[in-house]
Short mmCIF file of C-alpha atoms in Angstrom, two decimals:
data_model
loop_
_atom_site.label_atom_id
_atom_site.label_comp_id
_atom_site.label_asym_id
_atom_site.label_seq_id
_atom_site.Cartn_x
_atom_site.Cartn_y
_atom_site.Cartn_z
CA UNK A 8 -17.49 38.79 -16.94
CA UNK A 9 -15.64 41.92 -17.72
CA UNK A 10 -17.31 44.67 -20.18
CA UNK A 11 -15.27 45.34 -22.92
CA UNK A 12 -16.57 48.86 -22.78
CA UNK A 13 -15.92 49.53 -19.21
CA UNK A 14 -12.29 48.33 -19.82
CA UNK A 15 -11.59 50.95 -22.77
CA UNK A 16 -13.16 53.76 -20.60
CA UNK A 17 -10.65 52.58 -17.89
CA UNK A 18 -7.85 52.38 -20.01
CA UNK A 19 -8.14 55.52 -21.60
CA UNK A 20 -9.10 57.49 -18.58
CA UNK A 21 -5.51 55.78 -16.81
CA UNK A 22 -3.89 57.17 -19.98
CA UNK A 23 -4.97 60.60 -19.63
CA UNK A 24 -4.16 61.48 -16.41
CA UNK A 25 -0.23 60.05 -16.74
CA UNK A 26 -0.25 63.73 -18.47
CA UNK A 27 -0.74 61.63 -22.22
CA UNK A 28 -2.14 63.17 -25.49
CA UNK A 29 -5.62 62.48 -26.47
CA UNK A 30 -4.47 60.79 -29.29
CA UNK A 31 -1.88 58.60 -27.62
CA UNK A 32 -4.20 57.68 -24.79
CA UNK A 33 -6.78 56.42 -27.20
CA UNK A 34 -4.58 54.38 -29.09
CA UNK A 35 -2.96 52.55 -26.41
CA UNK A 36 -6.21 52.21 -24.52
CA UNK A 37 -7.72 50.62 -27.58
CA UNK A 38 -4.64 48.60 -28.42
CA UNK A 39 -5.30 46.99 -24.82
CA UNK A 40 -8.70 46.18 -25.92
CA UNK A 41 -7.85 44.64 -28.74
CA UNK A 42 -5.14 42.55 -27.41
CA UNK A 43 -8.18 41.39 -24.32
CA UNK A 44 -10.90 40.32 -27.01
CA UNK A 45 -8.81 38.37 -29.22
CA UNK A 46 -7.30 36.61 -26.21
CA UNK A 47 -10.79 36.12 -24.97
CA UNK A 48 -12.02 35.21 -28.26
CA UNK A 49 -9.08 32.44 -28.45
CA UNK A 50 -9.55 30.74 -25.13
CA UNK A 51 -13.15 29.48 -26.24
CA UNK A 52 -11.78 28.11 -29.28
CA UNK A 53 -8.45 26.51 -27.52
CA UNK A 54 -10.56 25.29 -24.92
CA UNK A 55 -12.54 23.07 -27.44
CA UNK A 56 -8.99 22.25 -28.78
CA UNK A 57 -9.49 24.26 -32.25
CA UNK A 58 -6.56 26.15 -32.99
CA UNK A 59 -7.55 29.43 -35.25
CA UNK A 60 -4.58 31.79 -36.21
CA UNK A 61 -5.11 35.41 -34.29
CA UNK A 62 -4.99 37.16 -37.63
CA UNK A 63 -9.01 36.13 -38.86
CA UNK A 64 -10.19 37.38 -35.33
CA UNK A 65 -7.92 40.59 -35.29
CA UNK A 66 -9.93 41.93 -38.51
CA UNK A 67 -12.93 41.94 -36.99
CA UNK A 68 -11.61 43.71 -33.89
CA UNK A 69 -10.35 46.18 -35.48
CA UNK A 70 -13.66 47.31 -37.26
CA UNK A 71 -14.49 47.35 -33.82
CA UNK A 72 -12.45 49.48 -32.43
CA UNK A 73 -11.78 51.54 -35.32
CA UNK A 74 -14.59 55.05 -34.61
CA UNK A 75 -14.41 57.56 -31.75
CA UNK A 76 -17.57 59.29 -30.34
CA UNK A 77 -16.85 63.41 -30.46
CA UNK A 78 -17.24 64.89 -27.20
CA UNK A 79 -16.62 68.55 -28.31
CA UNK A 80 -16.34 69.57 -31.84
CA UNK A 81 -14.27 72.83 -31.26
CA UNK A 82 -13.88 74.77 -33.89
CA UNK A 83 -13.99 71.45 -36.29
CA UNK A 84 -17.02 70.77 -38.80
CA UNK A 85 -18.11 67.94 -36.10
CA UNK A 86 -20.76 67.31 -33.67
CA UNK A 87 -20.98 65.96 -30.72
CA UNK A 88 -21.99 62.61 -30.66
CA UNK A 89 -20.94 62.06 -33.98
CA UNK A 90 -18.72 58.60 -35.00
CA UNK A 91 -16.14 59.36 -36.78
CA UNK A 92 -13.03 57.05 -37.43
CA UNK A 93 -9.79 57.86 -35.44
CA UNK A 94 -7.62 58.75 -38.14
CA UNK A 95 -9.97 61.06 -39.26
CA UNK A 96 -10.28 63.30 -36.65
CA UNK A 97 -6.38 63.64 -36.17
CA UNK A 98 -6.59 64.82 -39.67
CA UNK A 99 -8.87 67.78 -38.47
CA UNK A 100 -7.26 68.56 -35.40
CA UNK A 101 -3.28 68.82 -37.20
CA UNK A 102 -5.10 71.00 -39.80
CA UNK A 103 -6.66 72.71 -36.74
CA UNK A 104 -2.98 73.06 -34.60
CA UNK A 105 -1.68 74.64 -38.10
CA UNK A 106 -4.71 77.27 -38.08
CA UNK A 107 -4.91 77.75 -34.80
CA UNK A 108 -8.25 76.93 -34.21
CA UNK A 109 -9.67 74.72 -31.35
CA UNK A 110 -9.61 71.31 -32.10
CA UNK A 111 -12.05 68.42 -31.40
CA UNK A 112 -12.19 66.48 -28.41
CA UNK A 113 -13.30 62.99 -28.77
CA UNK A 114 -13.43 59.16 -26.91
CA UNK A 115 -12.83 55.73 -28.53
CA UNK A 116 -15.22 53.34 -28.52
CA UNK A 117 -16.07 50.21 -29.38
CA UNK A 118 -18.50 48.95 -31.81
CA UNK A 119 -20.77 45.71 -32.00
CA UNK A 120 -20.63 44.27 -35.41
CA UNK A 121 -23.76 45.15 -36.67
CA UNK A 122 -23.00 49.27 -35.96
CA UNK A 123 -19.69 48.70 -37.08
CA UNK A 124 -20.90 47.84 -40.65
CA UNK A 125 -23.31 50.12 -40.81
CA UNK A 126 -21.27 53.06 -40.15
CA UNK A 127 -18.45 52.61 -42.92
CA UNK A 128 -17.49 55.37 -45.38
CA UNK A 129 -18.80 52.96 -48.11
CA UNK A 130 -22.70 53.91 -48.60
CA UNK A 131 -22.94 50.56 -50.76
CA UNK A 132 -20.88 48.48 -48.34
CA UNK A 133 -23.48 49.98 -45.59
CA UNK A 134 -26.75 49.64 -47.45
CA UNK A 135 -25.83 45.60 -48.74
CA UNK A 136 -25.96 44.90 -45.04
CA UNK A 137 -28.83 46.26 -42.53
CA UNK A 138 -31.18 49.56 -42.98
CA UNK A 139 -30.86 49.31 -46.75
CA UNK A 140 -33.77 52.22 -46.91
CA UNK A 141 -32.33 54.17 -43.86
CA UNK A 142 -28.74 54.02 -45.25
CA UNK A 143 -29.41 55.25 -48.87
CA UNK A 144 -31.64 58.26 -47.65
CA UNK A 145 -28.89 59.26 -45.50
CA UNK A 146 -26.65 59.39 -48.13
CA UNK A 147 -29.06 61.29 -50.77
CA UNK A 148 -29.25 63.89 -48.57
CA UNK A 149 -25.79 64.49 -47.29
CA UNK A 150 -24.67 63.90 -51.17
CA UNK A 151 -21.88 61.46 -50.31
CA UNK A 152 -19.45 59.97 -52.32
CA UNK A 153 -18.16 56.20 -53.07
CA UNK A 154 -14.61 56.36 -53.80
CA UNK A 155 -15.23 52.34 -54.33
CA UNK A 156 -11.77 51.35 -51.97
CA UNK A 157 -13.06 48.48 -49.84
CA UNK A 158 -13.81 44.95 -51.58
CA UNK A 159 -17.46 45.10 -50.80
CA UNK A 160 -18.52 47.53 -53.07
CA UNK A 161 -16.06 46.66 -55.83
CA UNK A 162 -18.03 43.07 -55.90
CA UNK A 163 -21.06 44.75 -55.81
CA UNK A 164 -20.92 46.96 -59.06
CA UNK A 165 -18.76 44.36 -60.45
CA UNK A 166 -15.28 45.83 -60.37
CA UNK A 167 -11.93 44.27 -59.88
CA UNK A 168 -11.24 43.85 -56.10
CA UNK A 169 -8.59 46.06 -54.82
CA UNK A 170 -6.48 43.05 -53.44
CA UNK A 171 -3.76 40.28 -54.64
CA UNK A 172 -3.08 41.00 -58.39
CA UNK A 173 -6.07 43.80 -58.31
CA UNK A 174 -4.92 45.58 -55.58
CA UNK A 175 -2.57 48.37 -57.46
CA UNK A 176 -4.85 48.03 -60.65
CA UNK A 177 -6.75 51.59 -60.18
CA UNK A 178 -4.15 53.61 -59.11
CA UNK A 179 -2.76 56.30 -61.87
CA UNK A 180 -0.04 55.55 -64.02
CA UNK A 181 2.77 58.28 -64.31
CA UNK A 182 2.61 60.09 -67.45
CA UNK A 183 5.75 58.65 -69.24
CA UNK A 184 8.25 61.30 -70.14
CA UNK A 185 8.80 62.64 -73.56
CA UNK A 186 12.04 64.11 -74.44
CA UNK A 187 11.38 67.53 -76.56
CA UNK A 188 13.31 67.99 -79.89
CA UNK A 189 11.13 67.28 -82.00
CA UNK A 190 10.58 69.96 -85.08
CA UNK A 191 10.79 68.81 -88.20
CA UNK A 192 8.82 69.63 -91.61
CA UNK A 193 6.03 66.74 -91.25
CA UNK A 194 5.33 67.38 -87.50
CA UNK A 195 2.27 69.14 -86.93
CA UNK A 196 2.12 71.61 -84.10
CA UNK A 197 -1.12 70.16 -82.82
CA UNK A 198 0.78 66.98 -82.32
CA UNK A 199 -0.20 65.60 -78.66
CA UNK A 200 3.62 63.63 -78.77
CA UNK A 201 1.86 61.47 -75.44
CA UNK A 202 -0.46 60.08 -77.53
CA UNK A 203 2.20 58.21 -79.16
CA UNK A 204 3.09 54.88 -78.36
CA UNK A 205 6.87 54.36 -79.27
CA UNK A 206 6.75 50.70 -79.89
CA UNK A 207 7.13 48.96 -83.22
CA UNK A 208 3.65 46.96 -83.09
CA UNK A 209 1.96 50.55 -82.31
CA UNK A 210 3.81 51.88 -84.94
CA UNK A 211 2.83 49.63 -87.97
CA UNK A 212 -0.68 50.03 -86.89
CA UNK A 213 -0.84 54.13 -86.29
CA UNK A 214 -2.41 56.13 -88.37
CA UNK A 215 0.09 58.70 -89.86
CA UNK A 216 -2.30 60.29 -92.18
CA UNK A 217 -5.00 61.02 -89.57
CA UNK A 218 -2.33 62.72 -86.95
CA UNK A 219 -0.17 64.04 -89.33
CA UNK A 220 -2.49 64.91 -92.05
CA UNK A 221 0.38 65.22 -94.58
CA UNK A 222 0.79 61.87 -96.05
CA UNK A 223 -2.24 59.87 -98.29
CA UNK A 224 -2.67 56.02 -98.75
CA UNK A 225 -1.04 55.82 -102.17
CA UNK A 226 2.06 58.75 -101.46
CA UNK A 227 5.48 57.39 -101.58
CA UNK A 228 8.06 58.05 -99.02
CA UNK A 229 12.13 57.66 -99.52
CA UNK A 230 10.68 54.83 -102.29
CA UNK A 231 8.52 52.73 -99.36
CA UNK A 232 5.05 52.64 -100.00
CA UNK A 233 2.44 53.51 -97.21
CA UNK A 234 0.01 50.90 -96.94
CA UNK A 235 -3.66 52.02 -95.46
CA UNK A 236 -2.56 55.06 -94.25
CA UNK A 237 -0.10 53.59 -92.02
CA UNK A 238 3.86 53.89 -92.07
CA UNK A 239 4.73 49.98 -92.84
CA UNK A 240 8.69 50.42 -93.98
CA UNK A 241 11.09 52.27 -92.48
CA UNK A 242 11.60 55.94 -93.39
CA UNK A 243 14.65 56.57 -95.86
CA UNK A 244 16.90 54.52 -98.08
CA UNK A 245 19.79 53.81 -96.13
CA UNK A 246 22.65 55.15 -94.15
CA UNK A 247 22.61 58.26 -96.29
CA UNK A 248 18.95 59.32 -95.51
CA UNK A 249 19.15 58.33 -91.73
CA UNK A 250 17.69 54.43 -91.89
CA UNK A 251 14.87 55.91 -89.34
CA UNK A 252 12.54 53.60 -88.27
CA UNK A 253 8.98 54.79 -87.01
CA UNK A 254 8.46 53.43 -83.72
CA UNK A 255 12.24 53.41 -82.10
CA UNK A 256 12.65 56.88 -81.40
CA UNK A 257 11.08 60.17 -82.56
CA UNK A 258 13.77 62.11 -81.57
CA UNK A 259 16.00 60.89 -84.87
CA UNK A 260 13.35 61.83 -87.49
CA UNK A 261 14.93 64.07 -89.31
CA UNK A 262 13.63 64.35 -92.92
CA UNK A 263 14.21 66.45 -95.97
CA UNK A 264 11.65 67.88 -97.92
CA UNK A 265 13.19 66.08 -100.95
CA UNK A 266 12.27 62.68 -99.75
CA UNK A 267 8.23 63.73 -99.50
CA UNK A 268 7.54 63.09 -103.07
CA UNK A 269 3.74 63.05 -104.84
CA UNK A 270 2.00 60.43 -107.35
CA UNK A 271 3.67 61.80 -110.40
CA UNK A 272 7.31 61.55 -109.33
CA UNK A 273 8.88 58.28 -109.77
CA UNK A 274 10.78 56.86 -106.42
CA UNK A 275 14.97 57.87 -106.93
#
């Protein structure tokens, strides 16, 4: 039978001397791979009659065929010998065309299943599988980092799995906008105007006293009483003092000093 490895070497030595990069050779050389294991990997199944869709055995192939061995570092941070994914080193060699330094020469190659597991950029993922002891020392001493993106290690620390209704759930939200204008009398500089949510349950539950530090749980404002701390009514008596409404928009509170009235002074 044909080694898979001897084919790859093939392929991407035929690639290289049609005058092809180093990065296009290897990825059509290993794109021929693929394609011959999953076809070889279906014709034992569809000779037994089973019919398996391509798609469960083109995962595994591609952890396969996923690293390349470094042949020369240049004037990279690699060494030779080292696996390092693909995409990776194209990374370091763009950065290296922009600098002008030397960049790393490197052949794909393809991975049993055991050595592809064990050399993922997830220390967890790598040390739930084989060499538990091996894997964690390694990563002690080279102080690496989890960034916690594959599923493995998300189940294993007991996090949400990035995929189906997960998978967007850790990336940032954008910082919603906030309009400026909005000096007025009450307004404290200190203010942090993200902080507040402009909806109307956020607003009957905010604390106005503790952001505002004007207002106390028994003061009367525009004749509506303030109820523990928080603004309940809206702000004014009508038309004539602006009908604003804490919680629809900021940018209309506009209130006289006249309105803010103490214990002793009866509501107009």
């Amino acid at each position: 039978p044909a080694n898979p490895h001897e084919i790859l070497e093939v392929f991407f030595e035929y690639h290289l001397s049609r005058g092809e990069g180093i990065h296009d050779a290897a990825l059509k050389s290993l794109q021929e791979v693929q394609s011959f294991l999953v076809n070889e990997v279906q014709s034992v199944y569809q000779s037994q009659g089973i019919d398996i869709s391509d798609k469960h055995t083109e995962v595994i192939v591609r952890q396969m065929s996923s690293k390349c061995r470094i042949d020369d570092g240049g004037d990279t941070t690699m060494l030779p010998g080292e696996l390092v994914e693909i995409y990776q080193v194209e990374q370091v060699n763009e950065a290296m065309s922009i600098t002008g330094g030397a960049p790393a020469q490197y052949t794909p190659v393809l991975l049993g299943i055991t050595k592809a597991s064990l050399n993922t950029d997830s220390f967890i993922s790598a040390a739930s599988f084989q060499e538990t002891t091996r894997v964690l020392t390694e990563a002690a001493i080279e102080g690496k980092s989890d960034w916690l993106r594959g599923l493995k290690e998300n189940v294993i620390i007991g996090r949400l799995i990035p995929a189906g209704t997960g998978y967007n759930a850790y990336e940032e939200a954008p910082a919603p906008e906030v309009e400026a204008g909005y000096e007025s009398a009450i307004l404290d500089d200190d203010l942090i105007l993200q902080d507040v949510v402009l909806d109307d349950f956020t607003a009957r539950n905010y604390d106005i006293e503790t952001n505002l530090g004007l207002l106390a749980d028994d003061e009367m404002i525009g004749g509506q009483s303030m109820e523990n701390g928080g603004l309940r009514r809206s702000l004014g008596n009508g038309e004539e003092d602006g009908e604003v409404a804490f919680g629809e928009d900021l940018s209309m509170l506009d209130i006289d000093d006249d309105l803010l009235i103490d214990d002793q002074t009866e509501a107009p």
